[in-house]
Amino acid sequence: MANHDTLQLATEYPAHDELQDTKETIAFLKTKMEEAYKPNNLRRDAHPKHHGVVRAEFILEENLAEDLQVGVFKQGLSRPNRSFPAWIRFSNASNRVHHDREKDMIGFAIKLMGVEGDKILNIDQDSYFNDELTNDSSFSEEKFTQDFLFMSHPVFLVARIKDFKKLVTAAFGDNSILKFFFNPFDNHLRTLWIILTMNKYHTSPLDNRYWSNSPYLFGSSEKGKRRAVKYALLPTSKTRSKMPKNKTENYLKDAMKNHLAQDEASFDFMIQFQTDANKMPIEDTRIDWSEVDSPLIKVATIKIPKQIFDSPEQMAFAENSYFAAWHSLPEHRPLGSINRARRFAYDQLSKFRLKRNKFPRIEPDGSEEF
């Protein structure tokens, strides 16, 4: 890791043992998934309970400044009406399926379609993870989708993959979770505070604000000054849900269903530039980037039209869909330790789950009908 005084903007500082920590974490999570679920019915290791997947439209802002026209935000890359069709999956963030009566975070995963250009998982241009954990040739990545992942809390639990490995093995293995938090030589009190504050009751997944938690490259890493951003979603719907007096097992899905039966939903898609490498670190996803130091900038609008999304077929589509931060144009390359681990973890765990369930991994193109 670099000295704090020498940190550079949009620059990564991988730990020497990061790849090994990633491999061990993936192996542990595979074991946990097999222990938790029946054969041929494995669920995700995280976000296993979804509220549905909905159709949406991703519309670029008019007359974006030239320095903001990067990747999917290039005016000439999108369709003539400056928009992309999209699928959005909403889910609880817990690692287990539970009633909505329990406090939780909400995940918002968006897949844009019609995005031209090779994605990182196709061209595999980054050699950092090139070892025996190569992509399985039985799975193919389509060239025309781009994913963005969000959570309803601004920061992630831990700074690095090493800390995440320690957390999951302490929580679900033989190690003491109290020792993880309170070890005087390696305490994780900030992580404890995040855990105590991140879970909440929500009126509806369509009412929340969302954050990307982790940073991403913004533009080419080879030309000119490197820039990094985080993403945010601000809800702008006219219709809002109320907290029910009696929270049912699936009241969050019901809130979405009632909202989209009567009105559309919408979000402003925002970017936030890294302006200080120390206050807004790349390698520590526990740190919230100040919006005073770096205000949000709107670059697109997400519109979710009125629709019915809870047919058995569409709910099965939501269960078997695949979203990954690294399914991305190189201009939006994920940055930081947690994201570097996600590159392998999301890919390997998705393949593991779908193979066990005897279900192919297929990228949608927007023509799906349910």
C-alpha positions as a Markdown table, in Angstrom:
| # | Residue | x | y | z |
|---|---|---|---|---|
| 1 | Met | 0.0 | 0.0 | 0.0 |
| 2 | Ala | 1.2 | 3.5 | -0.7 |
| 3 | Asn | 2.0 | 6.1 | 1.9 |
| 4 | His | -1.0 | 8.4 | 2.7 |
| 5 | Asp | 1.0 | 11.4 | 1.6 |
| 6 | Thr | 1.7 | 10.0 | -1.9 |
| 7 | Leu | -1.8 | 8.8 | -2.9 |
| 8 | Gln | -2.8 | 9.8 | -6.4 |
| 9 | Leu | -6.2 | 10.4 | -7.8 |
| 10 | Ala | -7.9 | 7.5 | -9.5 |
| 11 | Thr | -5.0 | 5.2 | -8.6 |
| 12 | Glu | -5.1 | 1.7 | -7.2 |
| 13 | Tyr | -2.7 | 0.2 | -4.6 |
| 14 | Pro | -3.3 | -3.6 | -4.5 |
| 15 | Ala | -2.0 | -5.6 | -1.6 |
| 16 | His | 0.4 | -8.3 | -2.4 |
| 17 | Asp | -1.8 | -11.1 | -1.0 |
| 18 | Glu | -5.1 | -9.8 | -2.4 |
| 19 | Leu | -5.5 | -12.6 | -5.0 |
| 20 | Gln | -5.0 | -15.3 | -2.4 |
| 21 | Asp | -7.6 | -13.7 | -0.1 |
| 22 | Thr | -10.0 | -13.5 | -3.0 |
| 23 | Lys | -9.6 | -17.2 | -3.8 |
| 24 | Glu | -10.1 | -18.2 | -0.2 |
| 25 | Thr | -13.2 | -16.0 | 0.1 |
| 26 | Ile | -14.7 | -17.5 | -3.0 |
| 27 | Ala | -14.1 | -21.1 | -1.7 |
| 28 | Phe | -15.6 | -20.3 | 1.7 |
| 29 | Leu | -18.7 | -18.7 | 0.1 |
| 30 | Lys | -19.2 | -21.7 | -2.2 |
| 31 | Thr | -19.2 | -24.0 | 0.8 |
| 32 | Lys | -21.6 | -21.8 | 2.7 |
| 33 | Met | -24.0 | -21.7 | -0.3 |
| 34 | Glu | -24.0 | -25.5 | -0.5 |
| 35 | Glu | -24.6 | -25.9 | 3.2 |
| 36 | Ala | -27.4 | -23.3 | 3.3 |
| 37 | Tyr | -29.5 | -24.5 | 0.3 |
| 38 | Lys | -30.8 | -27.7 | -1.2 |
| 39 | Pro | -29.0 | -29.2 | -4.3 |
| 40 | Asn | -30.3 | -27.7 | -7.5 |
| 41 | Asn | -31.7 | -24.8 | -5.7 |
| 42 | Leu | -28.7 | -22.7 | -4.7 |
| 43 | Arg | -29.4 | -19.0 | -4.0 |
| 44 | Arg | -27.0 | -16.1 | -4.3 |
| 45 | Asp | -24.5 | -15.8 | -1.5 |
| 46 | Ala | -25.7 | -12.2 | -1.1 |
| 47 | His | -29.0 | -10.5 | -2.2 |
| 48 | Pro | -30.8 | -13.9 | -2.4 |
| 49 | Lys | -34.2 | -12.4 | -1.8 |
| 50 | His | -35.4 | -10.2 | -4.7 |
| 51 | His | -38.5 | -8.1 | -5.0 |
| 52 | Gly | -38.6 | -8.4 | -8.7 |
| 53 | Val | -37.0 | -7.2 | -11.9 |
| 54 | Val | -38.6 | -4.3 | -13.8 |
| 55 | Arg | -38.2 | -2.8 | -17.3 |
| 56 | Ala | -36.8 | 0.7 | -17.4 |
| 57 | Glu | -35.3 | 3.3 | -19.7 |
| 58 | Phe | -31.9 | 5.0 | -19.1 |
| 59 | Ile | -32.0 | 8.5 | -20.7 |
| 60 | Leu | -28.9 | 10.7 | -21.1 |
| 61 | Glu | -29.0 | 14.3 | -20.1 |
| 62 | Glu | -29.2 | 16.7 | -23.1 |
| 63 | Asn | -26.1 | 18.6 | -24.0 |
| 64 | Leu | -23.7 | 16.9 | -21.5 |
| 65 | Ala | -20.4 | 18.8 | -21.2 |
| 66 | Glu | -17.8 | 17.2 | -23.4 |
| 67 | Asp | -15.7 | 16.1 | -20.4 |
| 68 | Leu | -18.7 | 14.1 | -19.1 |
| 69 | Gln | -19.3 | 12.3 | -22.4 |
| 70 | Val | -17.5 | 9.1 | -21.4 |
| 71 | Gly | -18.4 | 5.4 | -22.0 |
| 72 | Val | -22.2 | 5.0 | -22.0 |
| 73 | Phe | -22.6 | 8.8 | -21.6 |
| 74 | Lys | -21.1 | 9.5 | -25.0 |
| 75 | Gln | -23.8 | 11.2 | -27.0 |
| 76 | Gly | -22.9 | 9.4 | -30.2 |
| 77 | Leu | -22.8 | 5.9 | -28.5 |
| 78 | Ser | -26.4 | 5.8 | -27.5 |
| 79 | Arg | -29.4 | 5.5 | -29.7 |
| 80 | Pro | -30.8 | 8.5 | -31.5 |
| 81 | Asn | -33.1 | 9.4 | -28.6 |
| 82 | Arg | -30.2 | 9.2 | -26.2 |
| 83 | Ser | -31.6 | 6.3 | -24.3 |
| 84 | Phe | -31.0 | 2.6 | -23.5 |
| 85 | Pro | -33.5 | 0.0 | -22.5 |
| 86 | Ala | -32.7 | -1.5 | -19.1 |
| 87 | Trp | -33.6 | -4.2 | -16.6 |
| 88 | Ile | -33.4 | -3.4 | -12.9 |
| 89 | Arg | -33.4 | -6.0 | -10.1 |
| 90 | Phe | -34.4 | -4.9 | -6.6 |
| 91 | Ser | -33.4 | -7.1 | -3.6 |
| 92 | Asn | -32.7 | -7.3 | 0.1 |
| 93 | Ala | -29.0 | -7.2 | 0.8 |
| 94 | Ser | -28.9 | -9.9 | 3.5 |
| 95 | Asn | -27.0 | -13.1 | 2.8 |
| 96 | Arg | -30.2 | -15.1 | 3.6 |
| 97 | Val | -33.8 | -15.1 | 2.6 |
| 98 | His | -35.9 | -13.5 | 5.3 |
| 99 | His | -39.2 | -11.6 | 5.8 |
| 100 | Asp | -39.3 | -7.9 | 5.0 |
| 101 | Arg | -40.3 | -7.4 | 8.6 |
| 102 | Glu | -36.6 | -7.5 | 9.4 |
| 103 | Lys | -34.5 | -4.4 | 8.8 |
| 104 | Asp | -32.2 | -4.6 | 5.8 |
| 105 | Met | -30.6 | -2.7 | 3.0 |
| 106 | Ile | -31.9 | -2.7 | -0.5 |
| 107 | Gly | -29.9 | -3.5 | -3.6 |
| 108 | Phe | -30.5 | -1.9 | -7.0 |
| 109 | Ala | -28.8 | -3.6 | -9.9 |
| 110 | Ile | -29.2 | -2.1 | -13.4 |
| 111 | Lys | -28.4 | -3.7 | -16.7 |
| 112 | Leu | -28.4 | -1.4 | -19.8 |
| 113 | Met | -28.9 | -3.0 | -23.2 |
| 114 | Gly | -27.7 | -1.8 | -26.6 |
| 115 | Val | -24.4 | -0.6 | -25.2 |
| 116 | Glu | -21.8 | -1.3 | -28.0 |
| 117 | Gly | -18.2 | -2.0 | -27.4 |
| 118 | Asp | -16.2 | -4.8 | -25.8 |
| 119 | Lys | -16.6 | -5.3 | -22.1 |
| 120 | Ile | -13.8 | -5.9 | -19.6 |
| 121 | Leu | -14.9 | -9.5 | -19.0 |
| 122 | Asn | -14.7 | -10.2 | -22.7 |
| 123 | Ile | -11.4 | -8.7 | -23.6 |
| 124 | Asp | -9.8 | -9.5 | -20.2 |
| 125 | Gln | -7.2 | -6.8 | -20.7 |
| 126 | Asp | -6.3 | -6.5 | -17.1 |
| 127 | Ser | -3.6 | -9.2 | -16.2 |
| 128 | Tyr | -3.9 | -8.7 | -12.4 |
| 129 | Phe | -6.1 | -11.8 | -12.0 |
| 130 | Asn | -4.9 | -13.8 | -14.9 |
| 131 | Asp | -4.1 | -17.2 | -13.4 |
| 132 | Glu | -5.9 | -20.6 | -13.1 |
| 133 | Leu | -9.2 | -18.8 | -12.3 |
| 134 | Thr | -9.9 | -18.1 | -15.9 |
| 135 | Asn | -13.4 | -17.8 | -17.4 |
| 136 | Asp | -15.2 | -21.0 | -18.1 |
| 137 | Ser | -15.6 | -21.3 | -21.9 |
| 138 | Ser | -19.1 | -22.8 | -21.4 |
| 139 | Phe | -20.3 | -19.3 | -20.4 |
| 140 | Ser | -20.2 | -16.4 | -22.8 |
| 141 | Glu | -20.6 | -12.7 | -22.2 |
| 142 | Glu | -22.7 | -10.6 | -24.6 |
| 143 | Lys | -21.2 | -7.4 | -26.0 |
| 144 | Phe | -24.2 | -5.2 | -25.7 |
| 145 | Thr | -24.9 | -4.8 | -22.0 |
| 146 | Gln | -23.5 | -2.6 | -19.2 |
| 147 | Asp | -24.2 | -3.1 | -15.5 |
| 148 | Phe | -24.2 | -0.6 | -12.6 |
| 149 | Leu | -24.7 | -1.8 | -8.9 |
| 150 | Phe | -26.1 | 0.2 | -6.0 |
| 151 | Met | -27.0 | -0.1 | -2.4 |
| 152 | Ser | -29.3 | 1.9 | -0.1 |
| 153 | His | -26.3 | 2.8 | 2.2 |
| 154 | Pro | -23.4 | 5.0 | 1.2 |
| 155 | Val | -20.5 | 2.8 | 2.3 |
| 156 | Phe | -19.4 | -0.8 | 2.3 |
| 157 | Leu | -18.8 | -2.9 | 5.4 |
| 158 | Val | -15.0 | -3.2 | 5.1 |
| 159 | Ala | -12.1 | -1.5 | 3.4 |
| 160 | Arg | -10.4 | -4.4 | 1.7 |
| 161 | Ile | -10.9 | -8.0 | 0.6 |
| 162 | Lys | -8.7 | -9.3 | 3.5 |
| 163 | Asp | -11.1 | -7.7 | 6.0 |
| 164 | Phe | -14.1 | -9.1 | 4.2 |
| 165 | Lys | -12.6 | -12.6 | 4.3 |
| 166 | Lys | -12.0 | -12.2 | 8.1 |
| 167 | Leu | -15.6 | -10.9 | 8.6 |
| 168 | Val | -17.4 | -13.8 | 6.7 |
| 169 | Thr | -15.2 | -16.5 | 8.3 |
| 170 | Ala | -15.8 | -15.0 | 11.7 |
| 171 | Ala | -19.5 | -14.6 | 11.2 |
| 172 | Phe | -20.2 | -18.0 | 9.5 |
| 173 | Gly | -17.1 | -20.1 | 10.4 |
| 174 | Asp | -15.4 | -21.1 | 13.6 |
| 175 | Asn | -13.8 | -17.8 | 14.5 |
| 176 | Ser | -15.2 | -15.4 | 17.0 |
| 177 | Ile | -17.1 | -12.4 | 15.6 |
| 178 | Leu | -16.4 | -10.5 | 18.8 |
| 179 | Lys | -12.7 | -11.0 | 18.3 |
| 180 | Phe | -13.0 | -9.7 | 14.8 |
| 181 | Phe | -14.6 | -6.4 | 16.0 |
| 182 | Phe | -12.6 | -5.9 | 19.3 |
| 183 | Asn | -9.2 | -7.4 | 18.7 |
| 184 | Pro | -6.9 | -4.7 | 20.2 |
| 185 | Phe | -4.2 | -5.4 | 17.5 |
| 186 | Asp | -6.7 | -5.5 | 14.5 |
| 187 | Asn | -10.0 | -4.1 | 15.6 |
| 188 | His | -12.9 | -3.3 | 13.2 |
| 189 | Leu | -14.9 | -0.8 | 15.1 |
| 190 | Arg | -15.8 | 1.2 | 12.0 |
| 191 | Thr | -17.2 | -1.9 | 10.5 |
| 192 | Leu | -19.3 | -2.6 | 13.6 |
| 193 | Trp | -20.7 | 0.9 | 13.5 |
| 194 | Ile | -21.6 | 0.5 | 9.8 |
| 195 | Ile | -23.4 | -2.8 | 10.6 |
| 196 | Leu | -25.3 | -1.2 | 13.4 |
| 197 | Thr | -26.5 | 1.7 | 11.2 |
| 198 | Met | -26.9 | 0.3 | 7.7 |
| 199 | Asn | -30.1 | -1.7 | 8.1 |
| 200 | Lys | -33.4 | 0.1 | 8.0 |
| 201 | Tyr | -37.1 | -0.3 | 7.3 |
| 202 | His | -38.0 | 1.0 | 3.8 |
| 203 | Thr | -41.3 | 2.2 | 2.5 |
| 204 | Ser | -40.5 | 0.9 | -1.0 |
| 205 | Pro | -37.5 | 0.1 | -3.1 |
| 206 | Leu | -38.7 | 2.8 | -5.4 |
| 207 | Asp | -38.5 | 5.5 | -2.7 |
| 208 | Asn | -34.8 | 5.0 | -1.7 |
| 209 | Arg | -31.7 | 6.9 | -2.4 |
| 210 | Tyr | -28.9 | 4.6 | -3.6 |
| 211 | Trp | -25.0 | 4.7 | -3.7 |
| 212 | Ser | -22.4 | 2.7 | -5.6 |
| 213 | Asn | -20.4 | 2.3 | -2.4 |
| 214 | Ser | -17.2 | 1.8 | -4.5 |
| 215 | Pro | -15.4 | 3.9 | -7.0 |
| 216 | Tyr | -15.0 | 3.5 | -10.8 |
| 217 | Leu | -12.8 | 4.9 | -13.5 |
| 218 | Phe | -14.3 | 7.6 | -15.5 |
| 219 | Gly | -12.8 | 7.6 | -19.0 |
| 220 | Ser | -9.6 | 6.1 | -20.5 |
| 221 | Ser | -6.8 | 5.2 | -18.1 |
| 222 | Glu | -4.3 | 5.7 | -20.9 |
| 223 | Lys | -5.0 | 9.2 | -22.1 |
| 224 | Gly | -4.7 | 12.4 | -20.1 |
| 225 | Lys | -5.5 | 12.8 | -16.4 |
| 226 | Arg | -7.1 | 9.8 | -14.7 |
| 227 | Arg | -10.5 | 10.4 | -13.1 |
| 228 | Ala | -12.5 | 8.4 | -10.7 |
| 229 | Val | -16.2 | 8.7 | -9.7 |
| 230 | Lys | -18.8 | 7.1 | -7.5 |
| 231 | Tyr | -22.4 | 6.9 | -8.6 |
| 232 | Ala | -25.6 | 7.8 | -6.8 |
| 233 | Leu | -29.3 | 7.5 | -7.5 |
| 234 | Leu | -31.8 | 10.1 | -6.3 |
| 235 | Pro | -35.5 | 9.2 | -6.3 |
| 236 | Thr | -37.7 | 11.7 | -8.1 |
| 237 | Ser | -41.1 | 9.9 | -8.4 |
| 238 | Lys | -44.2 | 11.9 | -7.7 |
| 239 | Thr | -45.8 | 8.8 | -6.1 |
| 240 | Arg | -44.3 | 7.6 | -2.8 |
| 241 | Ser | -45.3 | 4.7 | -0.6 |
| 242 | Lys | -46.2 | 4.8 | 3.1 |
| 243 | Met | -44.9 | 2.6 | 5.7 |
| 244 | Pro | -47.5 | -0.1 | 6.4 |
| 245 | Lys | -48.9 | -0.5 | 9.9 |
| 246 | Asn | -48.4 | -4.2 | 9.6 |
| 247 | Lys | -45.3 | -5.2 | 7.7 |
| 248 | Thr | -45.9 | -8.4 | 5.8 |
| 249 | Glu | -43.4 | -11.0 | 4.6 |
| 250 | Asn | -43.2 | -9.3 | 1.1 |
| 251 | Tyr | -44.5 | -5.8 | 1.8 |
| 252 | Leu | -41.6 | -4.3 | -0.2 |
| 253 | Lys | -42.6 | -6.1 | -3.4 |
| 254 | Asp | -46.2 | -5.2 | -2.8 |
| 255 | Ala | -45.2 | -1.5 | -2.4 |
| 256 | Met | -43.5 | -1.6 | -5.8 |
| 257 | Lys | -46.5 | -3.4 | -7.3 |
| 258 | Asn | -48.9 | -0.9 | -6.1 |
| 259 | His | -46.7 | 2.1 | -7.1 |
| 260 | Leu | -46.2 | 0.8 | -10.7 |
| 261 | Ala | -49.9 | -0.1 | -11.1 |
| 262 | Gln | -50.8 | 3.6 | -10.9 |
| 263 | Asp | -47.7 | 5.6 | -11.8 |
| 264 | Glu | -44.2 | 5.5 | -13.2 |
| 265 | Ala | -41.1 | 5.7 | -11.0 |
| 266 | Ser | -37.9 | 7.7 | -11.7 |
| 267 | Phe | -34.4 | 8.4 | -10.5 |
| 268 | Asp | -31.7 | 10.9 | -11.3 |
| 269 | Phe | -28.4 | 9.1 | -12.1 |
| 270 | Met | -25.6 | 11.1 | -10.6 |
| 271 | Ile | -21.8 | 11.0 | -10.7 |
| 272 | Gln | -19.4 | 12.3 | -8.0 |
| 273 | Phe | -15.8 | 13.0 | -8.9 |
| 274 | Gln | -12.9 | 12.1 | -6.6 |
| 275 | Thr | -11.2 | 15.4 | -5.8 |
| 276 | Asp | -9.0 | 14.5 | -2.9 |
| 277 | Ala | -7.1 | 11.1 | -2.8 |
| 278 | Asn | -6.9 | 11.1 | 1.0 |
| 279 | Lys | -10.4 | 12.2 | 2.0 |
| 280 | Met | -12.0 | 10.2 | -0.9 |
| 281 | Pro | -9.9 | 7.0 | -1.0 |
| 282 | Ile | -10.0 | 4.4 | -3.7 |
| 283 | Glu | -8.9 | 1.5 | -1.5 |
| 284 | Asp | -11.2 | 2.1 | 1.5 |
| 285 | Thr | -14.9 | 1.5 | 0.7 |
| 286 | Arg | -15.9 | 2.4 | 4.3 |
| 287 | Ile | -15.4 | 6.1 | 3.6 |
| 288 | Asp | -18.3 | 8.2 | 2.4 |
| 289 | Trp | -17.2 | 10.9 | -0.1 |
| 290 | Ser | -18.3 | 14.3 | 0.9 |
| 291 | Glu | -20.9 | 15.9 | -1.3 |
| 292 | Val | -19.7 | 19.3 | 0.0 |
| 293 | Asp | -16.2 | 18.7 | -1.3 |
| 294 | Ser | -17.5 | 17.2 | -4.5 |
| 295 | Pro | -21.2 | 17.8 | -5.5 |
| 296 | Leu | -23.2 | 15.3 | -7.4 |
| 297 | Ile | -23.6 | 15.9 | -11.1 |
| 298 | Lys | -26.7 | 14.6 | -13.0 |
| 299 | Val | -25.8 | 12.7 | -16.2 |
| 300 | Ala | -29.0 | 10.6 | -16.9 |
| 301 | Thr | -32.5 | 9.8 | -15.8 |
| 302 | Ile | -33.9 | 6.4 | -15.1 |
| 303 | Lys | -37.6 | 6.0 | -15.9 |
| 304 | Ile | -39.5 | 2.9 | -14.8 |
| 305 | Pro | -42.9 | 2.9 | -16.6 |
| 306 | Lys | -46.1 | 1.5 | -15.2 |
| 307 | Gln | -46.0 | -2.3 | -15.4 |
| 308 | Ile | -46.9 | -5.7 | -14.0 |
| 309 | Phe | -43.6 | -7.4 | -13.0 |
| 310 | Asp | -44.6 | -10.3 | -10.7 |
| 311 | Ser | -45.6 | -13.0 | -13.1 |
| 312 | Pro | -44.0 | -16.4 | -12.2 |
| 313 | Glu | -41.9 | -16.2 | -15.4 |
| 314 | Gln | -40.6 | -12.7 | -14.7 |
| 315 | Met | -39.9 | -13.5 | -11.1 |
| 316 | Ala | -37.9 | -16.6 | -12.2 |
| 317 | Phe | -36.0 | -14.3 | -14.6 |
| 318 | Ala | -35.2 | -12.0 | -11.7 |
| 319 | Glu | -33.9 | -15.1 | -9.7 |
| 320 | Asn | -31.7 | -16.3 | -12.5 |
| 321 | Ser | -30.4 | -13.0 | -13.9 |
| 322 | Tyr | -26.8 | -12.0 | -13.5 |
| 323 | Phe | -25.4 | -8.6 | -12.7 |
| 324 | Ala | -21.7 | -7.8 | -12.2 |
| 325 | Ala | -19.8 | -4.5 | -11.8 |
| 326 | Trp | -17.1 | -5.8 | -14.2 |
| 327 | His | -19.6 | -6.4 | -17.0 |
| 328 | Ser | -18.6 | -3.0 | -18.1 |
| 329 | Leu | -16.9 | -0.8 | -20.7 |
| 330 | Pro | -13.2 | -0.2 | -19.9 |
| 331 | Glu | -14.1 | 3.5 | -19.4 |
| 332 | His | -16.1 | 2.5 | -16.3 |
| 333 | Arg | -13.6 | 0.0 | -14.9 |
| 334 | Pro | -14.3 | -0.8 | -11.2 |
| 335 | Leu | -11.5 | 0.4 | -8.8 |
| 336 | Gly | -10.3 | -0.6 | -5.4 |
| 337 | Ser | -9.7 | -3.8 | -3.4 |
| 338 | Ile | -13.4 | -4.8 | -2.9 |
| 339 | Asn | -14.1 | -4.2 | -6.6 |
| 340 | Arg | -11.0 | -6.2 | -7.7 |
| 341 | Ala | -12.2 | -9.1 | -5.6 |
| 342 | Arg | -15.7 | -8.7 | -7.0 |
| 343 | Arg | -14.4 | -9.3 | -10.5 |
| 344 | Phe | -13.7 | -13.0 | -9.7 |
| 345 | Ala | -16.3 | -13.5 | -6.9 |
| 346 | Tyr | -19.3 | -12.4 | -8.9 |
| 347 | Asp | -18.2 | -14.3 | -12.0 |
| 348 | Gln | -17.3 | -17.5 | -10.2 |
| 349 | Leu | -20.1 | -17.6 | -7.7 |
| 350 | Ser | -22.7 | -17.0 | -10.5 |
| 351 | Lys | -21.3 | -19.8 | -12.6 |
| 352 | Phe | -21.2 | -22.1 | -9.5 |
| 353 | Arg | -24.8 | -21.3 | -8.6 |
| 354 | Leu | -26.3 | -21.6 | -12.1 |
| 355 | Lys | -24.4 | -24.8 | -12.9 |
| 356 | Arg | -25.6 | -26.4 | -9.7 |
| 357 | Asn | -29.2 | -25.3 | -10.6 |
| 358 | Lys | -28.7 | -26.6 | -14.2 |
| 359 | Phe | -29.6 | -23.2 | -15.6 |
| 360 | Pro | -27.7 | -21.3 | -18.3 |
| 361 | Arg | -26.3 | -17.9 | -17.8 |
| 362 | Ile | -27.9 | -15.7 | -20.5 |
| 363 | Glu | -27.5 | -12.0 | -21.0 |
| 364 | Pro | -30.9 | -10.3 | -21.9 |
| 365 | Asp | -31.3 | -8.0 | -24.9 |
| 366 | Gly | -34.6 | -6.3 | -24.0 |
| 367 | Ser | -36.8 | -8.5 | -26.2 |
| 368 | Glu | -37.8 | -10.7 | -23.3 |
| 369 | Glu | -41.6 | -11.2 | -23.0 |
| 370 | Phe | -43.3 | -12.7 | -19.9 |
